[in-house]
PDB file of C-alpha atoms and ligand atoms in Angstrom:
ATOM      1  CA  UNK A 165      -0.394  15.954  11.375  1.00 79.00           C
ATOM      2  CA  UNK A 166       0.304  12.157  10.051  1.00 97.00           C
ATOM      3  CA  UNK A 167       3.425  11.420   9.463  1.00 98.00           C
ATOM      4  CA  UNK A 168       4.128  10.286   6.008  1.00 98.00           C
ATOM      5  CA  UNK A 169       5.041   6.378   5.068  1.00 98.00           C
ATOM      6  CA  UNK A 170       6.495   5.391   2.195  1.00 98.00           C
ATOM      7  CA  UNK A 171       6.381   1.669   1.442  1.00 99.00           C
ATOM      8  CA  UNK A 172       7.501  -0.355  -1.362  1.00 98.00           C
ATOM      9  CA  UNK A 173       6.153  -3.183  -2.778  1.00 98.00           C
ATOM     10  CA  UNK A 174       9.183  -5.609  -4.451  1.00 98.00           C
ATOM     11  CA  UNK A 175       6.055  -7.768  -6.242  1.00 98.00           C
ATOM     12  CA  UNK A 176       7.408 -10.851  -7.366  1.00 98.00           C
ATOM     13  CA  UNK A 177      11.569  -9.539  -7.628  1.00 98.00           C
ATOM     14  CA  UNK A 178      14.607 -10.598  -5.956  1.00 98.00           C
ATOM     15  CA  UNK A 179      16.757 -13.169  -5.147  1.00 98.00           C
ATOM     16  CA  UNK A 180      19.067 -13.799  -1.886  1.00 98.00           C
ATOM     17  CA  UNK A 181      22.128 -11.467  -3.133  1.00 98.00           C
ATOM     18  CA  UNK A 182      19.653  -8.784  -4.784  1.00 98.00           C
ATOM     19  CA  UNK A 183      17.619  -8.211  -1.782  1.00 98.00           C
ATOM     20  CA  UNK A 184      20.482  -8.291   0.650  1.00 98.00           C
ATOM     21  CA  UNK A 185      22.169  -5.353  -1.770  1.00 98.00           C
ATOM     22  CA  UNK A 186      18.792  -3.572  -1.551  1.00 98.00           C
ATOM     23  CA  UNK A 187      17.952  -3.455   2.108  1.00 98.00           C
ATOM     24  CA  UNK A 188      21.668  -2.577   2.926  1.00 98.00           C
ATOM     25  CA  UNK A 189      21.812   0.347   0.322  1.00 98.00           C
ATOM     26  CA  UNK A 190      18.496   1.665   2.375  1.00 98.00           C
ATOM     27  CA  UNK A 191      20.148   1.034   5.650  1.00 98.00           C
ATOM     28  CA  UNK A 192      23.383   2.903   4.797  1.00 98.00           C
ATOM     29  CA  UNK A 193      21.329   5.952   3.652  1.00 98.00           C
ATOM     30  CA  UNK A 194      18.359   6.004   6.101  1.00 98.00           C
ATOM     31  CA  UNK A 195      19.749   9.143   8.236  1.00 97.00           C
ATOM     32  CA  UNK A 196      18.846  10.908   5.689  1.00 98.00           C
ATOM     33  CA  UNK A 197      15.086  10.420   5.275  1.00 98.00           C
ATOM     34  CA  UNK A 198      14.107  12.556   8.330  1.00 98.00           C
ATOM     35  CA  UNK A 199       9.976  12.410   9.049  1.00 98.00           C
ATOM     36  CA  UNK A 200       8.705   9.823   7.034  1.00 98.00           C
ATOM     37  CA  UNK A 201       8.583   5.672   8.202  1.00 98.00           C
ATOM     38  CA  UNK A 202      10.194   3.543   5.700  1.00 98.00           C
ATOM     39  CA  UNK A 203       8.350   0.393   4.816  1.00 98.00           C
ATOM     40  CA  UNK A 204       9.497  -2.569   2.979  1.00 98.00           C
ATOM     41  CA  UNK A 205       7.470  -5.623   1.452  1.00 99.00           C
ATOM     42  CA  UNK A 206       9.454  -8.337   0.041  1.00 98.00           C
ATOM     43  CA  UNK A 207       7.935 -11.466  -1.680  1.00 98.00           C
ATOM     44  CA  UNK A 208       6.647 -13.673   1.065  1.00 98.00           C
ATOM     45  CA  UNK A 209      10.180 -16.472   0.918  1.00 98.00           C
ATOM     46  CA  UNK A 210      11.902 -13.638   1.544  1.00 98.00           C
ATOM     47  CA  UNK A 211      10.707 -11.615   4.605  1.00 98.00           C
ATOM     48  CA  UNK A 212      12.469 -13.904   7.105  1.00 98.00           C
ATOM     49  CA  UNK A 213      15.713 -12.679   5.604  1.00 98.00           C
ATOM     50  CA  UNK A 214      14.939  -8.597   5.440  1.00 98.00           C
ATOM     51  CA  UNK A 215      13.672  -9.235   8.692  1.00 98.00           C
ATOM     52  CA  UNK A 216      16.835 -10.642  10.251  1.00 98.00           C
ATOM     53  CA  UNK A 217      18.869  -7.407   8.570  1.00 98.00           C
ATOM     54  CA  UNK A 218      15.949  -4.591   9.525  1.00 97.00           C
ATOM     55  CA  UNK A 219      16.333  -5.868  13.444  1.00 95.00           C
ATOM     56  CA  UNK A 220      16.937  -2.499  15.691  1.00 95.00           C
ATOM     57  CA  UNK A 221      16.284  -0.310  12.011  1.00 96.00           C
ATOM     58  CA  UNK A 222      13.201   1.684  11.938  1.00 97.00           C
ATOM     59  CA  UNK A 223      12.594  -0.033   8.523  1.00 98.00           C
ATOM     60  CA  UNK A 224       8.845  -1.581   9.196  1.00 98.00           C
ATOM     61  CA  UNK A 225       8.099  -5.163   7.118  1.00 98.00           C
ATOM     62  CA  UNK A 226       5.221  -5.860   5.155  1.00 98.00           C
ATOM     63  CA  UNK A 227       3.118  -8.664   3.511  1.00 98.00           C
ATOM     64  CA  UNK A 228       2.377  -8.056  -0.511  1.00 98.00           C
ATOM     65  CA  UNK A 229      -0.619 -10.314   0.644  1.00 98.00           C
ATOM     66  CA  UNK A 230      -2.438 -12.196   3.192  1.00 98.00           C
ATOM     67  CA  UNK A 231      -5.136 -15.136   3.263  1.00 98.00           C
ATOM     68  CA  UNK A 232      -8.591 -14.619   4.962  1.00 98.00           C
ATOM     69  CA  UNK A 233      -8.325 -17.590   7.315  1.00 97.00           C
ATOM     70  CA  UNK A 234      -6.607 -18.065  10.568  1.00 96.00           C
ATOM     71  CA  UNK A 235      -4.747 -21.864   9.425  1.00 97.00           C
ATOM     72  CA  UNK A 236      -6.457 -24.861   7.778  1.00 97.00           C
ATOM     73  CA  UNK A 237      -6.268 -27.068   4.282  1.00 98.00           C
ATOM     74  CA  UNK A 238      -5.624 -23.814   2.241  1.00 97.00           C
ATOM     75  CA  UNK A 239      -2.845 -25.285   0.042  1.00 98.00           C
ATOM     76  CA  UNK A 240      -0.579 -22.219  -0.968  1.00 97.00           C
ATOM     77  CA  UNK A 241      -1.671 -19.822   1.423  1.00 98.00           C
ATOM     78  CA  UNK A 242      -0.215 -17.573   4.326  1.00 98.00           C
ATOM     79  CA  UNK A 243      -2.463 -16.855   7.125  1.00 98.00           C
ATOM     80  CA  UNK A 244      -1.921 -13.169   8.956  1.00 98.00           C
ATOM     81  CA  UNK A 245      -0.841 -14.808  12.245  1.00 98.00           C
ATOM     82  CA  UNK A 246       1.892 -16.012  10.229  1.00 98.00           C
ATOM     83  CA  UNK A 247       3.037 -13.116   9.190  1.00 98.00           C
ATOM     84  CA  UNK A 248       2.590 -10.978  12.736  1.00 98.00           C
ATOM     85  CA  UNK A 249       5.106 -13.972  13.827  1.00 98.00           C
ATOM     86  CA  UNK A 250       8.004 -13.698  11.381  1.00 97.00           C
ATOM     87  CA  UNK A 251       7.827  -9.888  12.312  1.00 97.00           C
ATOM     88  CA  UNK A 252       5.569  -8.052   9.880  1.00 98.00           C
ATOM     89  CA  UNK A 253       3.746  -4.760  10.460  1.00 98.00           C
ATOM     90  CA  UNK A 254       1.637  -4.680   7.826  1.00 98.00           C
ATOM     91  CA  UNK A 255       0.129  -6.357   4.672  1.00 98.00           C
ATOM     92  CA  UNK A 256      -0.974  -5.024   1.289  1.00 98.00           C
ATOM     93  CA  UNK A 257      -4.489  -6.295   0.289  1.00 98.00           C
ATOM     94  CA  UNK A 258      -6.635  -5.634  -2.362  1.00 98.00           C
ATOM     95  CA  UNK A 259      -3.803  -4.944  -4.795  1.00 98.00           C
ATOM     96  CA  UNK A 260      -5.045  -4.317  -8.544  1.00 98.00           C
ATOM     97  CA  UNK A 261      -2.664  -7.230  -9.497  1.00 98.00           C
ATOM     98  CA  UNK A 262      -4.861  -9.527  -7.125  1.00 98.00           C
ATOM     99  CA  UNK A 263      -7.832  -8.179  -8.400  1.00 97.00           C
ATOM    100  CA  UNK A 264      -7.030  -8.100 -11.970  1.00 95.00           C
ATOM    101  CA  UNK A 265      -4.645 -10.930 -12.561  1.00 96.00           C
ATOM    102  CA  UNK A 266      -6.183 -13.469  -9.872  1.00 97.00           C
ATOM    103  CA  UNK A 267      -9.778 -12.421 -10.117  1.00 97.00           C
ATOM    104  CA  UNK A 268      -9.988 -11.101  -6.356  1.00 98.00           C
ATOM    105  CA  UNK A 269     -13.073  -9.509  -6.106  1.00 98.00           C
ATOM    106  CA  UNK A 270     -14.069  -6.277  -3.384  1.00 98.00           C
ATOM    107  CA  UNK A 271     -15.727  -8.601  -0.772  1.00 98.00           C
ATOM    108  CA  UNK A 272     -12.810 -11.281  -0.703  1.00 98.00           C
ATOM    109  CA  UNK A 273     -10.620  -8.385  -0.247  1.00 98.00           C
ATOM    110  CA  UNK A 274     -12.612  -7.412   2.826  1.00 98.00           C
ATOM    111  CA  UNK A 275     -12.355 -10.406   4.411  1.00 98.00           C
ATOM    112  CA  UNK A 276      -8.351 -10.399   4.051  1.00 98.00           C
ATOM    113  CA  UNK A 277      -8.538  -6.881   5.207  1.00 98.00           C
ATOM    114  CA  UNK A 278     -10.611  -8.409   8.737  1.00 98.00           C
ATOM    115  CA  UNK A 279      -7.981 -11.020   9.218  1.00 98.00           C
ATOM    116  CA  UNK A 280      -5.464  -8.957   8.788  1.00 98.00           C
ATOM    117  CA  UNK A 281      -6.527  -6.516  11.491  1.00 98.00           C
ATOM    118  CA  UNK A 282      -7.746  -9.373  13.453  1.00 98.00           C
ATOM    119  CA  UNK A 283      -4.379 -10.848  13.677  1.00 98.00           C
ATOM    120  CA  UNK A 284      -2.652  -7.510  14.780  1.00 98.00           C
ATOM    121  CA  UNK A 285      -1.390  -6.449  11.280  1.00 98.00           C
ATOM    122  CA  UNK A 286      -2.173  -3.099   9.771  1.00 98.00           C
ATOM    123  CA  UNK A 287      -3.954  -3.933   6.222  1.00 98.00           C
ATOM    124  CA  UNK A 288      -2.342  -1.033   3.445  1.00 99.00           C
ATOM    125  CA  UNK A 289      -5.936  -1.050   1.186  1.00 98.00           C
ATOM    126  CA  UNK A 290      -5.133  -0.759  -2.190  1.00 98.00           C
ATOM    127  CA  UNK A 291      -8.135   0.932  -4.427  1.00 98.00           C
ATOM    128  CA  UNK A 292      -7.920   2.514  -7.632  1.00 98.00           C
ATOM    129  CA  UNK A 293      -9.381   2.773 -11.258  1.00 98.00           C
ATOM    130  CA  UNK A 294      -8.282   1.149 -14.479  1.00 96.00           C
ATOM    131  CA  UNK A 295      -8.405   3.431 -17.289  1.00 95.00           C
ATOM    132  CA  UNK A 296     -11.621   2.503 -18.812  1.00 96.00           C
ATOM    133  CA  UNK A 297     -12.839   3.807 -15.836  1.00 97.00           C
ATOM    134  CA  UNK A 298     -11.274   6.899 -15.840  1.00 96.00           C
ATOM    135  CA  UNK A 299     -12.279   7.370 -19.334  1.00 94.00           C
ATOM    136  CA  UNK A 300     -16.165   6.899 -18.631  1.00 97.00           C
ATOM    137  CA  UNK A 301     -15.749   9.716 -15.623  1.00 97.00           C
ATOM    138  CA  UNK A 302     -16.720   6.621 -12.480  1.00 98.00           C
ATOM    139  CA  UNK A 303     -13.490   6.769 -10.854  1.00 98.00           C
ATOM    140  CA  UNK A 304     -15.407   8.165  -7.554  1.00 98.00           C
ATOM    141  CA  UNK A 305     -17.788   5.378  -7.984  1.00 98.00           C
ATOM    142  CA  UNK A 306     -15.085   2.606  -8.339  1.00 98.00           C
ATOM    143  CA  UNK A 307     -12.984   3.552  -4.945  1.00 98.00           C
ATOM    144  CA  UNK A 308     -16.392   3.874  -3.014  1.00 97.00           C
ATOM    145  CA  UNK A 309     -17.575   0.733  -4.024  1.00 98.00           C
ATOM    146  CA  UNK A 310     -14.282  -0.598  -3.005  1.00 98.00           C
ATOM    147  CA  UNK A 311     -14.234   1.426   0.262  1.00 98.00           C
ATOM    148  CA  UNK A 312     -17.925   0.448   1.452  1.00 98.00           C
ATOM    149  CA  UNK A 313     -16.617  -2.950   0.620  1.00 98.00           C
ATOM    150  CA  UNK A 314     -14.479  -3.028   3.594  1.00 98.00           C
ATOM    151  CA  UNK A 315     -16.809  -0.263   5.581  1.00 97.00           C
ATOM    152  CA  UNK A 316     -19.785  -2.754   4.908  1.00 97.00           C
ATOM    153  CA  UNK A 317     -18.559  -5.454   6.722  1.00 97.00           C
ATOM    154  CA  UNK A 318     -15.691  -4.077   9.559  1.00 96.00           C
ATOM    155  CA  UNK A 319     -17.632  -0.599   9.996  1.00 97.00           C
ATOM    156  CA  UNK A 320     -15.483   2.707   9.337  1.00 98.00           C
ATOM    157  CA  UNK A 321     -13.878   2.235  12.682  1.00 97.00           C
ATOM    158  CA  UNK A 322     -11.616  -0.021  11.033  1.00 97.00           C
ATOM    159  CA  UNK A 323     -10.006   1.947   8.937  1.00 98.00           C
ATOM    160  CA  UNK A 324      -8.694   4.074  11.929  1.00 96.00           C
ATOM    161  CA  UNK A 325      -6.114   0.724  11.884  1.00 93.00           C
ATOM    162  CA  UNK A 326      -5.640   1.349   8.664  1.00 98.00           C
ATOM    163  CA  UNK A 327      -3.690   2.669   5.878  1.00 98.00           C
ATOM    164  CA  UNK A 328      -5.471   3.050   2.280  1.00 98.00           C
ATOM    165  CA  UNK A 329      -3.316   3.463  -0.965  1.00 98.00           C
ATOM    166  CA  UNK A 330      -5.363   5.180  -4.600  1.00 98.00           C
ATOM    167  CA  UNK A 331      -3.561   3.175  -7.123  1.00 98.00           C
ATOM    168  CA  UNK A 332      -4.547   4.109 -10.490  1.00 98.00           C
ATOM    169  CA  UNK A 333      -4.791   1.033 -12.624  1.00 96.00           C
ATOM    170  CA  UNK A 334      -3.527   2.733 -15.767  1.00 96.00           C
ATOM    171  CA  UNK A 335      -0.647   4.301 -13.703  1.00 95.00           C
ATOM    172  CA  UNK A 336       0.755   1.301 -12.281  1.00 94.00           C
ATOM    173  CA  UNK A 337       4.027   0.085 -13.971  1.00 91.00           C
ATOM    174  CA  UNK A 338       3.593   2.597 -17.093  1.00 91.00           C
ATOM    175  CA  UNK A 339       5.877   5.510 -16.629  1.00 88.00           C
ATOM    176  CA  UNK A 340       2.358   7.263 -16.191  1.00 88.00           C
ATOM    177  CA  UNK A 341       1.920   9.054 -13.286  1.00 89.00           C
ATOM    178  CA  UNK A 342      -1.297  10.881 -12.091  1.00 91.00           C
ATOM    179  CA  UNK A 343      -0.658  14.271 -12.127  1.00 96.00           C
ATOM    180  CA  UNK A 344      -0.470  15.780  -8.322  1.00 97.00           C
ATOM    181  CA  UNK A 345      -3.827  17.443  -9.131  1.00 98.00           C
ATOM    182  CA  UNK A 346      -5.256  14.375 -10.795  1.00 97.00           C
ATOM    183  CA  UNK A 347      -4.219  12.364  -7.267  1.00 98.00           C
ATOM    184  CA  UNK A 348      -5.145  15.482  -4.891  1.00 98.00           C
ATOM    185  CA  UNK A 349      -8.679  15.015  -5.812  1.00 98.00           C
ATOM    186  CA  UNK A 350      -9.074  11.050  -5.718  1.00 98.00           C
ATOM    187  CA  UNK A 351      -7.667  11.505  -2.300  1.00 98.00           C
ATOM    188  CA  UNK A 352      -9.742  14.391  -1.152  1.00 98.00           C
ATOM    189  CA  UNK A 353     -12.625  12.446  -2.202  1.00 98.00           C
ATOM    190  CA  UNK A 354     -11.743   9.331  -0.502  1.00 98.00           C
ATOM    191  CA  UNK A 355     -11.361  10.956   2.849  1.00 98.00           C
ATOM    192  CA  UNK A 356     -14.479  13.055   2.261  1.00 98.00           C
ATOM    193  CA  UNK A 357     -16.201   9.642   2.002  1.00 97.00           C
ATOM    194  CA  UNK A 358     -14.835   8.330   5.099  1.00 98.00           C
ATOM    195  CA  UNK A 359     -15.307  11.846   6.741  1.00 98.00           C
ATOM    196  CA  UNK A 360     -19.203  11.294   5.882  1.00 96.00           C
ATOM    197  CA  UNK A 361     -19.268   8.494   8.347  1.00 96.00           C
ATOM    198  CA  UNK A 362     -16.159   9.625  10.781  1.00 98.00           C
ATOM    199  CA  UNK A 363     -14.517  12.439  10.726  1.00 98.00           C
ATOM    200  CA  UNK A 364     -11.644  11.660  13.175  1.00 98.00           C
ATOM    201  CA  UNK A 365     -10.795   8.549  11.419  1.00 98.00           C
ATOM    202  CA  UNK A 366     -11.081  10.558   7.842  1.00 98.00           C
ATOM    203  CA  UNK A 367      -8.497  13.077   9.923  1.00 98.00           C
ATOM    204  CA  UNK A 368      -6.244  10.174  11.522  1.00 98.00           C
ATOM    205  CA  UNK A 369      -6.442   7.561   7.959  1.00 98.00           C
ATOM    206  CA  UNK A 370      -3.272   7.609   6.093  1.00 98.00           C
ATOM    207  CA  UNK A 371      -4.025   7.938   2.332  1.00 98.00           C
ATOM    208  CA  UNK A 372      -1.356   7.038  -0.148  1.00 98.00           C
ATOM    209  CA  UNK A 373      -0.580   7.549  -3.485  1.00 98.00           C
ATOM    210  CA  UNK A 374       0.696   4.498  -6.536  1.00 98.00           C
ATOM    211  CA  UNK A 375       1.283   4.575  -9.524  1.00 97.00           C
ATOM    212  CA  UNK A 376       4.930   5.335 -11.305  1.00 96.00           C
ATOM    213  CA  UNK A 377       6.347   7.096  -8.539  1.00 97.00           C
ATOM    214  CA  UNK A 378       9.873   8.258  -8.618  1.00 97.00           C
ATOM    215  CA  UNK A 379      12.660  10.424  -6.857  1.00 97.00           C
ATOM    216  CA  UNK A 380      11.771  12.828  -9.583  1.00 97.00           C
ATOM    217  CA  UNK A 381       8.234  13.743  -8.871  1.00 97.00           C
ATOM    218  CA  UNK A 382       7.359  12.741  -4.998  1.00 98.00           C
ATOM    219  CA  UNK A 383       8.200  15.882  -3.932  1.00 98.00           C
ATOM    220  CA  UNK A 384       5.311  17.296  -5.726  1.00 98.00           C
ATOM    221  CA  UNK A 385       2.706  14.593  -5.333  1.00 98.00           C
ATOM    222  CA  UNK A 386       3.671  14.218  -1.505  1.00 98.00           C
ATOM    223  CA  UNK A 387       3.183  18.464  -1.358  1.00 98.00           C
ATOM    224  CA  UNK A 388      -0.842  17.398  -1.657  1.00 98.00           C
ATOM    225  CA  UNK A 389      -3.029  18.139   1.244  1.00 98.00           C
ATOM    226  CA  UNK A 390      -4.063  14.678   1.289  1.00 98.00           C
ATOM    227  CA  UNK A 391      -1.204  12.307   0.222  1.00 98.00           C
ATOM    228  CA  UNK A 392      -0.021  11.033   3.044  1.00 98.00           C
ATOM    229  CA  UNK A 393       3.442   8.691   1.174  1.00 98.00           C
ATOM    230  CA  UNK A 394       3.566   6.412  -1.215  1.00 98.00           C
ATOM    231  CA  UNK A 395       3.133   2.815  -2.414  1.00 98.00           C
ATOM    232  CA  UNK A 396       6.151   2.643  -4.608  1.00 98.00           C
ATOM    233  CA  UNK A 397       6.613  -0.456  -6.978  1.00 98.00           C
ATOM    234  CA  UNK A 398       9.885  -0.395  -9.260  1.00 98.00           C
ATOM    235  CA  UNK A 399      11.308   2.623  -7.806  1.00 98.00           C
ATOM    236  CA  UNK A 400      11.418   0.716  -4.812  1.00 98.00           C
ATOM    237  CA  UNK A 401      14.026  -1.660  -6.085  1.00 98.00           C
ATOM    238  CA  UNK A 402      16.496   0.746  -5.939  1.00 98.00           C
ATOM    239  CA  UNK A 403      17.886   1.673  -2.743  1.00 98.00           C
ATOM    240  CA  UNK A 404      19.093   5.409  -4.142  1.00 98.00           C
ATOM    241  CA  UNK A 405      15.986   6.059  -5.379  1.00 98.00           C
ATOM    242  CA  UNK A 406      13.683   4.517  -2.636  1.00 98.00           C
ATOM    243  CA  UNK A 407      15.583   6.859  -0.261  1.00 98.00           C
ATOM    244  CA  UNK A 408      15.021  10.291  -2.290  1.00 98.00           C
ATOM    245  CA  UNK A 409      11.068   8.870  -2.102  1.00 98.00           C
ATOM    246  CA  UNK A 410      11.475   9.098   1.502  1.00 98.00           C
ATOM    247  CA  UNK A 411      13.153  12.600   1.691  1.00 98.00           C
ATOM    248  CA  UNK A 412      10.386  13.348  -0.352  1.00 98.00           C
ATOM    249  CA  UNK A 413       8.282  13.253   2.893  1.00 98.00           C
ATOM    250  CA  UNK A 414      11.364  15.125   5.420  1.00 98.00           C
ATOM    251  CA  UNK A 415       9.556  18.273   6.921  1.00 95.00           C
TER     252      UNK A 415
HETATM  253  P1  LIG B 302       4.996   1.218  -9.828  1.00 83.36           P
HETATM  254  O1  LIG B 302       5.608   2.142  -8.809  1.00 83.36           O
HETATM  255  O2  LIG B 302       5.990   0.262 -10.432  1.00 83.36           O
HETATM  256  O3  LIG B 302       4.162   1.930 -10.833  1.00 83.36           O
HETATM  257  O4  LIG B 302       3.987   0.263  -9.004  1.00 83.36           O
HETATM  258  C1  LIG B 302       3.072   0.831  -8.147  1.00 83.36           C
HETATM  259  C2  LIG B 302       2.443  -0.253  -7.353  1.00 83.36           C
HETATM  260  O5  LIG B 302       1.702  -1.078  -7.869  1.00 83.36           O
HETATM  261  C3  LIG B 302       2.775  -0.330  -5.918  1.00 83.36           C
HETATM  262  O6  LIG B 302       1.937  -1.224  -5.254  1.00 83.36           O
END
């Protein structure tokens, strides 16, 4: 059985009072989110601060990002062993904002996914469609291409260290979720290609869903054979409603 995570990603939101609000409104109602681990990922100038309040929580941290290189003249960046230091667990690569805002393409996105394991973190691999895409019927072909991406050059082992979230493109931020059928197959798929090469690490991989998810309908998308949490965006800047997410996931 894998236990269910459900993380959120704050993307670029927050400020010292608002984020202090947020992680204590999870805190105070964590008892009640019974079987799934909790996951937060604040903007990087802030993890040093949820870290300080999560200490002794079961709360894990998270990166919304990572750079490909150990240290060096990489103006900007944050290198994974930076992150494993301050306390993180994991870090979110491959995000469609990356790729679709900052041009990150499928084999850069490996590489941060390599460093990231390298450097003792557990990469959360985003993948996922844009509607286009869905529309001309190659959704399979778009998450395989940016599977084999990562399978290509770390081997499917890797993703045994690994957590992989389907983020439909046209889902993300618009109200729009994918219907728990619509997700249920993506997901099915995406193990079934990993199963093709592994089938204990298709069994052991948690897969989880994006995409406009609320208190209102995790229940139902978490029900899925294959969804295994969620990667929760605005939903996750609200403590009430981050916490039904993760009773969502209570057995
Ligand atoms: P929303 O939950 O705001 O749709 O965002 C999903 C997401 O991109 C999480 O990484």
């Amino acid at each position: 059985m894998r236990q269910p995570l459900v993380a959120g990603n704050w993307k670029m939101n927050g400020s010292l009072d608002s984020i202090r609000s947020l992680v204590e409104g999870i805190k105070a109602g964590l008892d009640s989110v019974t079987t799934a681990e909790l996951a937060a990922c604040p903007p990087y100038v802030y993890i040093p601060q949820v870290a300080a309040m999560l200490e002794g929580s079961s709360i894990a941290l998270g990166a919304q990002d990572v750079n490909d290189r150990e240290s060096g003249a990489h103006t900007g960046e944050v290198a994974p062993g930076m992150l494993t230091d301050i306390g993180c667990k994991y870090a979110i690569v491959g995000h469609s904002e990356r790729r679709s805002i900052y041009g990150e393409s499928d084999e850069f996105t490996a590489r941060k996914f390599a460093a990231a394991r390298q450097a003792g973190l557990t990469p959360i691999l985003c993948v996922g469609e844009l509607l286009e895409e869905r529309e001309q019927g190659i959704t399979e072909q778009v998450v395989s291409r940016q599977l084999d991406a990562i399978i290509d050059l770390e081997g499917v082992g890797a993703l045994a260290d690994a957590v992989i979230a389907y983020e439909p493109v046209w889902a993300i931020g618009t109200g729009k979720t994918a219907t728990p059928a619509q997700a249920q197959d993506v997901h099915a798929y995406i193990r079934g290609v990993i199963a093709r090469e592994d089938a204990a690490v298709a069994e052991k991989v948690q897969i989880l869903y994006g995409g406009s998810v609320k208190g209102s309908n995790a229940a139902e998308l978490f029900a899925m054979a294959d969804i295994d949490g969620g990667l929760i965006g605005g939903a996750s800047l609200d403590a009430n409603e981050f916490l039904s997410i993760g009773r969502a996931g209570n057995a």
